[in-house]
């Protein structure tokens, strides 16, 4: 919010780890599936792939390749996703980071989920109108 990001991006930042408790090993896929009908293709790709990009900060501690994200080098959303992890996801693990109360974000989350932009139902309605 303070960085001038649009509401969908802020909601992605809030909800990108929503799948952690249900799918420890594929949580980005869960979050991406939940958000897909409501966000742009760029935001969806960012959420879907943030796990690999976030790995840049800790995979090497697990004996994994911290540069696994390089498989996406040249992708149109590579820089956006790397920046998301650097500026928002990684710092969120700092318990001393300044945060706003969740209540501050509730209205924008409600607005996001009120109007799908990429839904099979929206596509079917558009086809019925033609």
PDB file of N, CA and C in Angstrom, residues 39-87:
ATOM      1  N   UNK A  39      -7.033 -12.090 -10.385  1.00  0.00           N
ATOM      2  CA  UNK A  39      -5.839 -11.270 -10.619  1.00  0.00           C
ATOM      3  C   UNK A  39      -5.375 -11.384 -12.069  1.00  0.00           C
ATOM      4  N   UNK A  40      -4.488 -10.484 -12.433  1.00  0.00           N
ATOM      5  CA  UNK A  40      -3.925 -10.494 -13.786  1.00  0.00           C
ATOM      6  C   UNK A  40      -3.037 -11.717 -13.989  1.00  0.00           C
ATOM      7  N   UNK A  41      -2.722 -11.984 -15.236  1.00  0.00           N
ATOM      8  CA  UNK A  41      -1.819 -13.091 -15.554  1.00  0.00           C
ATOM      9  C   UNK A  41      -0.457 -12.865 -14.903  1.00  0.00           C
ATOM     10  N   UNK A  42       0.010 -11.622 -14.860  1.00  0.00           N
ATOM     11  CA  UNK A  42       1.311 -11.308 -14.251  1.00  0.00           C
ATOM     12  C   UNK A  42       1.301 -11.600 -12.756  1.00  0.00           C
ATOM     13  N   UNK A  43       0.235 -11.188 -12.068  1.00  0.00           N
ATOM     14  CA  UNK A  43       0.146 -11.455 -10.630  1.00  0.00           C
ATOM     15  C   UNK A  43       0.004 -12.952 -10.367  1.00  0.00           C
ATOM     16  N   UNK A  44      -0.780 -13.634 -11.197  1.00  0.00           N
ATOM     17  CA  UNK A  44      -0.947 -15.077 -11.033  1.00  0.00           C
ATOM     18  C   UNK A  44       0.392 -15.798 -11.190  1.00  0.00           C
ATOM     19  N   UNK A  45       1.148 -15.454 -12.223  1.00  0.00           N
ATOM     20  CA  UNK A  45       2.447 -16.092 -12.457  1.00  0.00           C
ATOM     21  C   UNK A  45       3.390 -15.823 -11.289  1.00  0.00           C
ATOM     22  N   UNK A  46       3.366 -14.607 -10.780  1.00  0.00           N
ATOM     23  CA  UNK A  46       4.220 -14.230  -9.651  1.00  0.00           C
ATOM     24  C   UNK A  46       3.912 -15.101  -8.428  1.00  0.00           C
ATOM     25  N   UNK A  47       2.641 -15.259  -8.110  1.00  0.00           N
ATOM     26  CA  UNK A  47       2.255 -16.075  -6.954  1.00  0.00           C
ATOM     27  C   UNK A  47       2.594 -17.541  -7.204  1.00  0.00           C
ATOM     28  N   UNK A  48       2.299 -18.027  -8.389  1.00  0.00           N
ATOM     29  CA  UNK A  48       2.535 -19.435  -8.712  1.00  0.00           C
ATOM     30  C   UNK A  48       4.015 -19.806  -8.626  1.00  0.00           C
ATOM     31  N   UNK A  49       4.889 -18.875  -8.926  1.00  0.00           N
ATOM     32  CA  UNK A  49       6.321 -19.178  -8.971  1.00  0.00           C
ATOM     33  C   UNK A  49       7.133 -18.582  -7.831  1.00  0.00           C
ATOM     34  N   UNK A  50       6.482 -17.909  -6.892  1.00  0.00           N
ATOM     35  CA  UNK A  50       7.247 -17.244  -5.839  1.00  0.00           C
ATOM     36  C   UNK A  50       8.044 -18.220  -4.978  1.00  0.00           C
ATOM     37  N   UNK A  51       7.603 -19.456  -4.852  1.00  0.00           N
ATOM     38  CA  UNK A  51       8.326 -20.425  -4.030  1.00  0.00           C
ATOM     39  C   UNK A  51       9.736 -20.676  -4.543  1.00  0.00           C
ATOM     40  N   UNK A  52       9.869 -20.818  -5.842  1.00  0.00           N
ATOM     41  CA  UNK A  52      11.190 -21.031  -6.445  1.00  0.00           C
ATOM     42  C   UNK A  52      12.029 -19.761  -6.337  1.00  0.00           C
ATOM     43  N   UNK A  53      11.419 -18.613  -6.532  1.00  0.00           N
ATOM     44  CA  UNK A  53      12.148 -17.346  -6.445  1.00  0.00           C
ATOM     45  C   UNK A  53      12.554 -17.049  -5.002  1.00  0.00           C
ATOM     46  N   UNK A  54      11.685 -17.364  -4.057  1.00  0.00           N
ATOM     47  CA  UNK A  54      12.011 -17.146  -2.644  1.00  0.00           C
ATOM     48  C   UNK A  54      13.147 -18.076  -2.218  1.00  0.00           C
ATOM     49  N   UNK A  55      13.259 -19.221  -2.872  1.00  0.00           N
ATOM     50  CA  UNK A  55      14.338 -20.153  -2.579  1.00  0.00           C
ATOM     51  C   UNK A  55      15.718 -19.550  -2.728  1.00  0.00           C
ATOM     52  N   UNK A  56      15.824 -18.480  -3.493  1.00  0.00           N
ATOM     53  CA  UNK A  56      17.109 -17.786  -3.640  1.00  0.00           C
ATOM     54  C   UNK A  56      17.678 -17.390  -2.280  1.00  0.00           C
ATOM     55  N   UNK A  57      16.815 -17.168  -1.311  1.00  0.00           N
ATOM     56  CA  UNK A  57      17.245 -16.699   0.004  1.00  0.00           C
ATOM     57  C   UNK A  57      17.511 -17.818   1.004  1.00  0.00           C
ATOM     58  N   UNK A  58      17.107 -19.058   0.687  1.00  0.00           N
ATOM     59  CA  UNK A  58      17.329 -20.115   1.681  1.00  0.00           C
ATOM     60  C   UNK A  58      17.636 -21.503   1.127  1.00  0.00           C
ATOM     61  N   UNK A  59      17.448 -21.750  -0.155  1.00  0.00           N
ATOM     62  CA  UNK A  59      17.683 -23.094  -0.687  1.00  0.00           C
ATOM     63  C   UNK A  59      19.090 -23.599  -0.384  1.00  0.00           C
ATOM     64  N   UNK A  60      20.076 -22.740  -0.432  1.00  0.00           N
ATOM     65  CA  UNK A  60      21.459 -23.172  -0.205  1.00  0.00           C
ATOM     66  C   UNK A  60      21.656 -23.717   1.210  1.00  0.00           C
ATOM     67  N   UNK A  61      20.814 -23.329   2.160  1.00  0.00           N
ATOM     68  CA  UNK A  61      20.894 -23.867   3.519  1.00  0.00           C
ATOM     69  C   UNK A  61      20.318 -25.283   3.602  1.00  0.00           C
ATOM     70  N   UNK A  62      19.590 -25.675   2.577  1.00  0.00           N
ATOM     71  CA  UNK A  62      18.980 -27.004   2.531  1.00  0.00           C
ATOM     72  C   UNK A  62      19.686 -27.927   1.549  1.00  0.00           C
ATOM     73  N   UNK A  63      20.826 -27.465   1.029  1.00  0.00           N
ATOM     74  CA  UNK A  63      21.563 -28.255   0.052  1.00  0.00           C
ATOM     75  C   UNK A  63      20.950 -28.198  -1.335  1.00  0.00           C
ATOM     76  N   UNK A  64      20.125 -27.192  -1.568  1.00  0.00           N
ATOM     77  CA  UNK A  64      19.472 -27.038  -2.871  1.00  0.00           C
ATOM     78  C   UNK A  64      20.107 -25.877  -3.634  1.00  0.00           C
ATOM     79  N   UNK A  65      19.803 -25.795  -4.898  1.00  0.00           N
ATOM     80  CA  UNK A  65      20.336 -24.743  -5.759  1.00  0.00           C
ATOM     81  C   UNK A  65      19.569 -23.449  -5.529  1.00  0.00           C
ATOM     82  N   UNK A  66      20.227 -22.457  -4.947  1.00  0.00           N
ATOM     83  CA  UNK A  66      19.559 -21.187  -4.662  1.00  0.00           C
ATOM     84  C   UNK A  66      19.233 -20.417  -5.937  1.00  0.00           C
ATOM     85  N   UNK A  67      19.838 -20.794  -7.046  1.00  0.00           N
ATOM     86  CA  UNK A  67      19.580 -20.113  -8.313  1.00  0.00           C
ATOM     87  C   UNK A  67      18.601 -20.879  -9.207  1.00  0.00           C
ATOM     88  N   UNK A  68      17.789 -21.715  -8.596  1.00  0.00           N
ATOM     89  CA  UNK A  68      16.793 -22.477  -9.346  1.00  0.00           C
ATOM     90  C   UNK A  68      15.883 -21.551 -10.159  1.00  0.00           C
ATOM     91  N   UNK A  69      15.690 -20.341  -9.680  1.00  0.00           N
ATOM     92  CA  UNK A  69      14.820 -19.395 -10.388  1.00  0.00           C
ATOM     93  C   UNK A  69      15.358 -19.017 -11.763  1.00  0.00           C
ATOM     94  N   UNK A  70      16.640 -19.267 -11.990  1.00  0.00           N
ATOM     95  CA  UNK A  70      17.249 -18.891 -13.270  1.00  0.00           C
ATOM     96  C   UNK A  70      16.665 -19.665 -14.445  1.00  0.00           C
ATOM     97  N   UNK A  71      15.962 -20.759 -14.170  1.00  0.00           N
ATOM     98  CA  UNK A  71      15.285 -21.476 -15.255  1.00  0.00           C
ATOM     99  C   UNK A  71      14.240 -20.584 -15.936  1.00  0.00           C
ATOM    100  N   UNK A  72      13.837 -19.520 -15.241  1.00  0.00           N
ATOM    101  CA  UNK A  72      12.848 -18.593 -15.786  1.00  0.00           C
ATOM    102  C   UNK A  72      13.470 -17.304 -16.321  1.00  0.00           C
ATOM    103  N   UNK A  73      14.788 -17.242 -16.370  1.00  0.00           N
ATOM    104  CA  UNK A  73      15.460 -16.038 -16.889  1.00  0.00           C
ATOM    105  C   UNK A  73      14.913 -15.720 -18.275  1.00  0.00           C
ATOM    106  N   UNK A  74      14.608 -14.467 -18.489  1.00  0.00           N
ATOM    107  CA  UNK A  74      14.054 -14.045 -19.762  1.00  0.00           C
ATOM    108  C   UNK A  74      12.537 -14.064 -19.814  1.00  0.00           C
ATOM    109  N   UNK A  75      11.903 -14.671 -18.826  1.00  0.00           N
ATOM    110  CA  UNK A  75      10.436 -14.676 -18.795  1.00  0.00           C
ATOM    111  C   UNK A  75       9.942 -13.258 -18.509  1.00  0.00           C
ATOM    112  N   UNK A  76       8.842 -12.847 -19.123  1.00  0.00           N
ATOM    113  CA  UNK A  76       8.349 -11.479 -18.927  1.00  0.00           C
ATOM    114  C   UNK A  76       8.064 -11.103 -17.467  1.00  0.00           C
ATOM    115  N   UNK A  77       7.798 -12.094 -16.607  1.00  0.00           N
ATOM    116  CA  UNK A  77       7.465 -11.787 -15.210  1.00  0.00           C
ATOM    117  C   UNK A  77       8.592 -12.137 -14.236  1.00  0.00           C
ATOM    118  N   UNK A  78       9.761 -12.469 -14.775  1.00  0.00           N
ATOM    119  CA  UNK A  78      10.907 -12.817 -13.927  1.00  0.00           C
ATOM    120  C   UNK A  78      11.251 -11.670 -12.976  1.00  0.00           C
ATOM    121  N   UNK A  79      11.482 -10.492 -13.513  1.00  0.00           N
ATOM    122  CA  UNK A  79      11.903  -9.361 -12.676  1.00  0.00           C
ATOM    123  C   UNK A  79      10.840  -9.001 -11.648  1.00  0.00           C
ATOM    124  N   UNK A  80       9.586  -9.045 -12.043  1.00  0.00           N
ATOM    125  CA  UNK A  80       8.484  -8.727 -11.129  1.00  0.00           C
ATOM    126  C   UNK A  80       8.482  -9.698  -9.944  1.00  0.00           C
ATOM    127  N   UNK A  81       8.684 -10.975 -10.225  1.00  0.00           N
ATOM    128  CA  UNK A  81       8.637 -11.993  -9.180  1.00  0.00           C
ATOM    129  C   UNK A  81       9.873 -11.919  -8.291  1.00  0.00           C
ATOM    130  N   UNK A  82      11.039 -11.696  -8.877  1.00  0.00           N
ATOM    131  CA  UNK A  82      12.261 -11.528  -8.079  1.00  0.00           C
ATOM    132  C   UNK A  82      12.130 -10.322  -7.159  1.00  0.00           C
ATOM    133  N   UNK A  83      11.599  -9.229  -7.682  1.00  0.00           N
ATOM    134  CA  UNK A  83      11.411  -8.023  -6.875  1.00  0.00           C
ATOM    135  C   UNK A  83      10.398  -8.263  -5.754  1.00  0.00           C
ATOM    136  N   UNK A  84       9.316  -8.971  -6.056  1.00  0.00           N
ATOM    137  CA  UNK A  84       8.313  -9.297  -5.043  1.00  0.00           C
ATOM    138  C   UNK A  84       8.953 -10.038  -3.870  1.00  0.00           C
ATOM    139  N   UNK A  85       9.761 -11.033  -4.183  1.00  0.00           N
ATOM    140  CA  UNK A  85      10.410 -11.807  -3.124  1.00  0.00           C
ATOM    141  C   UNK A  85      11.418 -10.965  -2.351  1.00  0.00           C
ATOM    142  N   UNK A  86      12.176 -10.153  -3.057  1.00  0.00           N
ATOM    143  CA  UNK A  86      13.188  -9.321  -2.400  1.00  0.00           C
ATOM    144  C   UNK A  86      12.562  -8.252  -1.508  1.00  0.00           C
ATOM    145  N   UNK A  87      11.542  -7.577  -2.003  1.00  0.00           N
ATOM    146  CA  UNK A  87      10.978  -6.441  -1.276  1.00  0.00           C
ATOM    147  C   UNK A  87       9.896  -6.805  -0.268  1.00  0.00           C
TER     148      UNK A  87
END
